[in-house]
C-alpha cells in the first residue's frame, strides 16, 4: 500500500472522544502516521511484529496492520481510547487484526522481544510529566530491534544520547509538522502546528 493510500484510510478514523490532559492525548496526524509506517515498510521493519506503545485510538498500529505487518499489538492505558481503537479497527479491512491490550506502555503487561516499536509518546509538556518520552524510549530499548518515535523539535541530542547509552543508534530522523486542534481549556487557538521530530533507532 502506498503512502497516500495509507494516509487516506487513516484520515477516516476517529480520534479521542474525551482526551485526557494528564496523558497528553493528541491524536497522531494521519500524514505523520502514514510517513512513519511507509518508512518502516521501506526499511523492512514490518517483517517482524509491531508494537504501538501508548497506542491511543490506534492510528500507528492500524497503519502497520494495513501495511501488512504479520502481527500488531497496541498497548494503551486509557480504556476509552482502546474502545475507539477497536471501533476504528472495525472500520478498516486490515490483513492483520491488531490485538489491543490495556496496560502501561512503560511497564509492559506482556513479554516481547525482537519487535518493531511505534510510539507517539507524551512529550512531557505538562507540569509533573517532564521527560515522559524517556520512559517510552526505555521500553523500546528493552523490547525492540527497531523503534520509531515522535518527539518535540530539538530532541535530537537527547535521543542520540539516550540511544547511545542503551546500545542503540539513530539511523533516520526527519521533521514533521504536527497539527493540534483545540481540545483543552488552556488552548487559545482553534489549531496550532507543533514542530516535531521522528526518529528511527536500531537497538
PDB file of C-alpha atoms in Angstrom:
ATOM      1  CA  UNK A   1       0.000   0.000   0.000  1.00  0.00           C
ATOM      2  CA  UNK A   2       1.463   3.361  -0.984  1.00  0.00           C
ATOM      3  CA  UNK A   3       1.815   6.245   1.430  1.00  0.00           C
ATOM      4  CA  UNK A   4      -1.028   8.365   0.051  1.00  0.00           C
ATOM      5  CA  UNK A   5      -3.498   5.485   0.133  1.00  0.00           C
ATOM      6  CA  UNK A   6      -2.459   4.675   3.666  1.00  0.00           C
ATOM      7  CA  UNK A   7      -2.914   8.303   4.728  1.00  0.00           C
ATOM      8  CA  UNK A   8      -6.371   8.420   3.144  1.00  0.00           C
ATOM      9  CA  UNK A   9      -7.504   5.366   5.119  1.00  0.00           C
ATOM     10  CA  UNK A  10      -6.101   6.734   8.381  1.00  0.00           C
ATOM     11  CA  UNK A  11      -7.805  10.100   7.871  1.00  0.00           C
ATOM     12  CA  UNK A  12     -11.163   8.336   8.142  1.00  0.00           C
ATOM     13  CA  UNK A  13     -10.542   7.114  11.691  1.00  0.00           C
ATOM     14  CA  UNK A  14     -11.862   8.673  14.876  1.00  0.00           C
ATOM     15  CA  UNK A  15      -9.671  10.483  17.387  1.00  0.00           C
ATOM     16  CA  UNK A  16     -10.103  10.850  21.136  1.00  0.00           C
ATOM     17  CA  UNK A  17     -13.718  11.373  22.233  1.00  0.00           C
ATOM     18  CA  UNK A  18     -12.634  12.740  25.619  1.00  0.00           C
ATOM     19  CA  UNK A  19      -8.871  13.429  25.570  1.00  0.00           C
ATOM     20  CA  UNK A  20      -7.082  13.366  28.922  1.00  0.00           C
ATOM     21  CA  UNK A  21      -4.677  16.219  29.525  1.00  0.00           C
ATOM     22  CA  UNK A  22      -2.720  14.166  32.080  1.00  0.00           C
ATOM     23  CA  UNK A  23      -1.881  11.673  29.325  1.00  0.00           C
ATOM     24  CA  UNK A  24      -1.182  14.445  26.787  1.00  0.00           C
ATOM     25  CA  UNK A  25      -3.574  12.755  24.402  1.00  0.00           C
ATOM     26  CA  UNK A  26      -3.120  14.339  21.000  1.00  0.00           C
ATOM     27  CA  UNK A  27      -4.057  12.178  18.006  1.00  0.00           C
ATOM     28  CA  UNK A  28      -1.220  11.325  15.670  1.00  0.00           C
ATOM     29  CA  UNK A  29      -1.906  13.149  12.382  1.00  0.00           C
ATOM     30  CA  UNK A  30      -2.671  10.755   9.542  1.00  0.00           C
ATOM     31  CA  UNK A  31       0.096  12.161   7.339  1.00  0.00           C
ATOM     32  CA  UNK A  32       2.751  11.578  10.011  1.00  0.00           C
ATOM     33  CA  UNK A  33       1.442   8.093  10.799  1.00  0.00           C
ATOM     34  CA  UNK A  34       1.472   7.206   7.098  1.00  0.00           C
ATOM     35  CA  UNK A  35       5.029   8.563   6.726  1.00  0.00           C
ATOM     36  CA  UNK A  36       6.276   6.518   9.684  1.00  0.00           C
ATOM     37  CA  UNK A  37       4.596   3.318   8.511  1.00  0.00           C
ATOM     38  CA  UNK A  38       5.772   3.805   4.926  1.00  0.00           C
ATOM     39  CA  UNK A  39       9.372   4.359   6.064  1.00  0.00           C
ATOM     40  CA  UNK A  40       9.156   1.231   8.213  1.00  0.00           C
ATOM     41  CA  UNK A  41       7.913  -0.743   5.212  1.00  0.00           C
ATOM     42  CA  UNK A  42      10.735   0.546   3.003  1.00  0.00           C
ATOM     43  CA  UNK A  43      13.288  -0.367   5.682  1.00  0.00           C
ATOM     44  CA  UNK A  44      11.879  -3.890   6.021  1.00  0.00           C
ATOM     45  CA  UNK A  45      10.774  -3.234   9.588  1.00  0.00           C
ATOM     46  CA  UNK A  46       7.230  -4.517   9.024  1.00  0.00           C
ATOM     47  CA  UNK A  47       8.526  -8.050   8.504  1.00  0.00           C
ATOM     48  CA  UNK A  48       8.508  -8.504  12.289  1.00  0.00           C
ATOM     49  CA  UNK A  49       5.669  -7.961  14.811  1.00  0.00           C
ATOM     50  CA  UNK A  50       4.825  -4.320  15.536  1.00  0.00           C
ATOM     51  CA  UNK A  51       4.008  -2.922  18.970  1.00  0.00           C
ATOM     52  CA  UNK A  52       2.476   0.533  19.362  1.00  0.00           C
ATOM     53  CA  UNK A  53       3.361   1.896  22.805  1.00  0.00           C
ATOM     54  CA  UNK A  54       0.680   4.257  24.091  1.00  0.00           C
ATOM     55  CA  UNK A  55      -1.435   3.439  21.064  1.00  0.00           C
ATOM     56  CA  UNK A  56      -4.279   5.854  21.808  1.00  0.00           C
ATOM     57  CA  UNK A  57      -7.034   5.445  19.222  1.00  0.00           C
ATOM     58  CA  UNK A  58      -4.794   3.241  17.116  1.00  0.00           C
ATOM     59  CA  UNK A  59      -3.539   5.166  14.076  1.00  0.00           C
ATOM     60  CA  UNK A  60       0.035   3.881  14.107  1.00  0.00           C
ATOM     61  CA  UNK A  61      -0.999   0.324  14.963  1.00  0.00           C
ATOM     62  CA  UNK A  62      -3.719   0.294  12.314  1.00  0.00           C
ATOM     63  CA  UNK A  63      -1.327   1.784   9.784  1.00  0.00           C
ATOM     64  CA  UNK A  64       1.043  -1.114  10.440  1.00  0.00           C
ATOM     65  CA  UNK A  65      -1.825  -3.588  10.089  1.00  0.00           C
ATOM     66  CA  UNK A  66      -2.917  -2.032   6.796  1.00  0.00           C
ATOM     67  CA  UNK A  67       0.651  -2.203   5.514  1.00  0.00           C
ATOM     68  CA  UNK A  68       0.847  -5.928   6.198  1.00  0.00           C
ATOM     69  CA  UNK A  69       2.797  -6.373   9.448  1.00  0.00           C
ATOM     70  CA  UNK A  70       2.493 -10.047  10.475  1.00  0.00           C
ATOM     71  CA  UNK A  71       1.226  -9.182  13.966  1.00  0.00           C
ATOM     72  CA  UNK A  72       0.304  -5.900  15.630  1.00  0.00           C
ATOM     73  CA  UNK A  73      -0.259  -5.072  19.293  1.00  0.00           C
ATOM     74  CA  UNK A  74      -1.447  -1.751  20.669  1.00  0.00           C
ATOM     75  CA  UNK A  75      -0.758  -1.064  24.352  1.00  0.00           C
ATOM     76  CA  UNK A  76      -2.798   1.735  25.908  1.00  0.00           C
ATOM     77  CA  UNK A  77      -3.693   2.676  29.494  1.00  0.00           C
ATOM     78  CA  UNK A  78      -6.891   4.606  28.708  1.00  0.00           C
ATOM     79  CA  UNK A  79      -9.901   2.299  28.346  1.00  0.00           C
ATOM     80  CA  UNK A  80     -11.912   4.878  26.372  1.00  0.00           C
ATOM     81  CA  UNK A  81      -9.118   5.258  23.834  1.00  0.00           C
ATOM     82  CA  UNK A  82      -8.988   1.473  23.423  1.00  0.00           C
ATOM     83  CA  UNK A  83     -12.737   1.418  22.800  1.00  0.00           C
ATOM     84  CA  UNK A  84     -12.224   3.902  19.972  1.00  0.00           C
ATOM     85  CA  UNK A  85      -9.287   1.866  18.644  1.00  0.00           C
ATOM     86  CA  UNK A  86     -11.485  -1.216  18.474  1.00  0.00           C
ATOM     87  CA  UNK A  87     -14.202   0.756  16.706  1.00  0.00           C
ATOM     88  CA  UNK A  88     -11.617   2.078  14.252  1.00  0.00           C
ATOM     89  CA  UNK A  89     -10.464  -1.490  13.611  1.00  0.00           C
ATOM     90  CA  UNK A  90     -13.971  -2.485  12.575  1.00  0.00           C
ATOM     91  CA  UNK A  91     -13.995   0.315  10.006  1.00  0.00           C
ATOM     92  CA  UNK A  92     -10.939  -0.999   8.171  1.00  0.00           C
ATOM     93  CA  UNK A  93     -10.273  -4.159   6.201  1.00  0.00           C
ATOM     94  CA  UNK A  94      -6.806  -4.983   7.502  1.00  0.00           C
ATOM     95  CA  UNK A  95      -4.828  -8.119   6.592  1.00  0.00           C
ATOM     96  CA  UNK A  96      -3.868  -8.319  10.263  1.00  0.00           C
ATOM     97  CA  UNK A  97      -6.265  -7.616  13.136  1.00  0.00           C
ATOM     98  CA  UNK A  98      -4.420  -5.727  15.892  1.00  0.00           C
ATOM     99  CA  UNK A  99      -4.577  -7.034  19.437  1.00  0.00           C
ATOM    100  CA  UNK A 100      -5.470  -4.241  21.865  1.00  0.00           C
ATOM    101  CA  UNK A 101      -4.010  -4.545  25.364  1.00  0.00           C
ATOM    102  CA  UNK A 102      -4.872  -2.283  28.262  1.00  0.00           C
ATOM    103  CA  UNK A 103      -1.751  -1.512  30.228  1.00  0.00           C
ATOM    104  CA  UNK A 104       1.054   0.906  30.972  1.00  0.00           C
ATOM    105  CA  UNK A 105       3.389   1.087  27.976  1.00  0.00           C
ATOM    106  CA  UNK A 106       6.264   1.946  30.300  1.00  0.00           C
ATOM    107  CA  UNK A 107       5.646  -1.218  32.371  1.00  0.00           C
ATOM    108  CA  UNK A 108       4.550  -3.678  29.731  1.00  0.00           C
ATOM    109  CA  UNK A 109       1.991  -6.261  30.874  1.00  0.00           C
ATOM    110  CA  UNK A 110       3.280  -8.791  28.322  1.00  0.00           C
ATOM    111  CA  UNK A 111       6.595 -10.311  27.287  1.00  0.00           C
ATOM    112  CA  UNK A 112       8.024  -9.048  23.997  1.00  0.00           C
ATOM    113  CA  UNK A 113      11.327  -9.269  22.194  1.00  0.00           C
ATOM    114  CA  UNK A 114      12.654  -8.521  18.723  1.00  0.00           C
ATOM    115  CA  UNK A 115       9.749  -6.329  17.647  1.00  0.00           C
ATOM    116  CA  UNK A 116       9.363  -3.068  15.773  1.00  0.00           C
ATOM    117  CA  UNK A 117       8.059  -0.348  18.079  1.00  0.00           C
ATOM    118  CA  UNK A 118       5.967   2.634  17.037  1.00  0.00           C
ATOM    119  CA  UNK A 119       5.169   5.338  19.556  1.00  0.00           C
ATOM    120  CA  UNK A 120       3.798   8.840  19.769  1.00  0.00           C
ATOM    121  CA  UNK A 121       4.607   9.257  23.473  1.00  0.00           C
ATOM    122  CA  UNK A 122       3.687  12.174  25.721  1.00  0.00           C
ATOM    123  CA  UNK A 123       6.148  14.989  25.094  1.00  0.00           C
ATOM    124  CA  UNK A 124       6.319  15.879  28.780  1.00  0.00           C
ATOM    125  CA  UNK A 125       4.829  19.329  28.253  1.00  0.00           C
ATOM    126  CA  UNK A 126       2.610  19.190  31.342  1.00  0.00           C
ATOM    127  CA  UNK A 127       3.964  20.095  34.768  1.00  0.00           C
ATOM    128  CA  UNK A 128       4.888  16.962  36.678  1.00  0.00           C
ATOM    129  CA  UNK A 129       5.154  14.989  33.441  1.00  0.00           C
ATOM    130  CA  UNK A 130       8.521  16.257  32.255  1.00  0.00           C
ATOM    131  CA  UNK A 131      10.623  13.830  30.205  1.00  0.00           C
ATOM    132  CA  UNK A 132       7.677  11.442  29.856  1.00  0.00           C
ATOM    133  CA  UNK A 133       9.012  10.292  26.489  1.00  0.00           C
ATOM    134  CA  UNK A 134      12.145   8.918  28.195  1.00  0.00           C
ATOM    135  CA  UNK A 135      10.161   6.064  29.782  1.00  0.00           C
ATOM    136  CA  UNK A 136       8.716   5.073  26.400  1.00  0.00           C
ATOM    137  CA  UNK A 137      12.200   5.024  24.879  1.00  0.00           C
ATOM    138  CA  UNK A 138      13.374   2.868  27.763  1.00  0.00           C
ATOM    139  CA  UNK A 139      10.666   0.322  26.954  1.00  0.00           C
ATOM    140  CA  UNK A 140      11.562   0.447  23.270  1.00  0.00           C
ATOM    141  CA  UNK A 141      15.211  -0.181  24.088  1.00  0.00           C
ATOM    142  CA  UNK A 142      14.237  -3.232  26.134  1.00  0.00           C
ATOM    143  CA  UNK A 143      11.980  -4.976  23.605  1.00  0.00           C
ATOM    144  CA  UNK A 144      12.656  -3.629  20.110  1.00  0.00           C
ATOM    145  CA  UNK A 145      15.064  -4.351  17.311  1.00  0.00           C
ATOM    146  CA  UNK A 146      13.957  -1.044  15.777  1.00  0.00           C
ATOM    147  CA  UNK A 147      11.770   1.804  17.022  1.00  0.00           C
ATOM    148  CA  UNK A 148      10.069   4.844  15.515  1.00  0.00           C
ATOM    149  CA  UNK A 149       9.169   7.569  17.995  1.00  0.00           C
ATOM    150  CA  UNK A 150       7.831  11.131  17.747  1.00  0.00           C
ATOM    151  CA  UNK A 151       9.305  13.890  19.931  1.00  0.00           C
ATOM    152  CA  UNK A 152       9.306  17.644  20.326  1.00  0.00           C
ATOM    153  CA  UNK A 153      11.563  19.527  17.927  1.00  0.00           C
ATOM    154  CA  UNK A 154      15.013  19.982  19.390  1.00  0.00           C
ATOM    155  CA  UNK A 155      15.152  16.474  20.857  1.00  0.00           C
ATOM    156  CA  UNK A 156      17.925  15.139  18.624  1.00  0.00           C
ATOM    157  CA  UNK A 157      20.743  15.497  21.162  1.00  0.00           C
ATOM    158  CA  UNK A 158      18.694  13.813  23.874  1.00  0.00           C
ATOM    159  CA  UNK A 159      17.565  10.945  21.621  1.00  0.00           C
ATOM    160  CA  UNK A 160      21.099  10.400  20.280  1.00  0.00           C
ATOM    161  CA  UNK A 161      22.486  10.307  23.817  1.00  0.00           C
ATOM    162  CA  UNK A 162      19.748   8.006  25.118  1.00  0.00           C
ATOM    163  CA  UNK A 163      20.192   5.617  22.212  1.00  0.00           C
ATOM    164  CA  UNK A 164      23.974   5.509  22.654  1.00  0.00           C
ATOM    165  CA  UNK A 165      23.572   4.791  26.369  1.00  0.00           C
ATOM    166  CA  UNK A 166      21.334   1.800  25.545  1.00  0.00           C
ATOM    167  CA  UNK A 167      23.408   0.277  22.724  1.00  0.00           C
ATOM    168  CA  UNK A 168      21.255   1.913  20.063  1.00  0.00           C
ATOM    169  CA  UNK A 169      21.839   4.193  17.105  1.00  0.00           C
ATOM    170  CA  UNK A 170      19.638   6.780  15.397  1.00  0.00           C
ATOM    171  CA  UNK A 171      19.637   5.859  11.704  1.00  0.00           C
ATOM    172  CA  UNK A 172      16.935   8.213  10.376  1.00  0.00           C
ATOM    173  CA  UNK A 173      15.461  11.485  11.591  1.00  0.00           C
ATOM    174  CA  UNK A 174      13.025  13.884   9.988  1.00  0.00           C
ATOM    175  CA  UNK A 175      10.995  16.924  10.961  1.00  0.00           C
ATOM    176  CA  UNK A 176       7.202  16.698  10.990  1.00  0.00           C
ATOM    177  CA  UNK A 177       4.567  19.410  11.362  1.00  0.00           C
ATOM    178  CA  UNK A 178       2.156  18.078  13.994  1.00  0.00           C
ATOM    179  CA  UNK A 179      -1.246  19.811  13.763  1.00  0.00           C
ATOM    180  CA  UNK A 180      -3.171  20.007  17.042  1.00  0.00           C
ATOM    181  CA  UNK A 181      -6.822  21.047  17.178  1.00  0.00           C
ATOM    182  CA  UNK A 182      -8.179  22.925  20.180  1.00  0.00           C
ATOM    183  CA  UNK A 183      -9.266  20.315  22.716  1.00  0.00           C
ATOM    184  CA  UNK A 184      -8.297  21.562  26.193  1.00  0.00           C
ATOM    185  CA  UNK A 185      -9.350  24.702  28.107  1.00  0.00           C
ATOM    186  CA  UNK A 186      -5.842  26.144  28.087  1.00  0.00           C
ATOM    187  CA  UNK A 187      -5.666  26.070  24.276  1.00  0.00           C
ATOM    188  CA  UNK A 188      -6.076  29.574  22.828  1.00  0.00           C
ATOM    189  CA  UNK A 189      -6.076  28.722  19.108  1.00  0.00           C
ATOM    190  CA  UNK A 190      -8.514  26.582  17.137  1.00  0.00           C
ATOM    191  CA  UNK A 191      -5.499  24.850  15.617  1.00  0.00           C
ATOM    192  CA  UNK A 192      -1.801  25.059  16.265  1.00  0.00           C
ATOM    193  CA  UNK A 193       1.110  23.416  14.490  1.00  0.00           C
ATOM    194  CA  UNK A 194       3.800  21.920  16.707  1.00  0.00           C
ATOM    195  CA  UNK A 195       7.207  21.222  15.229  1.00  0.00           C
ATOM    196  CA  UNK A 196       8.210  17.654  15.993  1.00  0.00           C
ATOM    197  CA  UNK A 197      10.910  15.176  15.038  1.00  0.00           C
ATOM    198  CA  UNK A 198      10.614  11.487  14.233  1.00  0.00           C
ATOM    199  CA  UNK A 199      13.484   9.112  14.940  1.00  0.00           C
ATOM    200  CA  UNK A 200      14.243   5.591  13.759  1.00  0.00           C
ATOM    201  CA  UNK A 201      16.561   3.819  16.191  1.00  0.00           C
ATOM    202  CA  UNK A 202      18.224   0.439  15.775  1.00  0.00           C
ATOM    203  CA  UNK A 203      18.730  -1.184  19.176  1.00  0.00           C
TER     204      UNK A 203
END
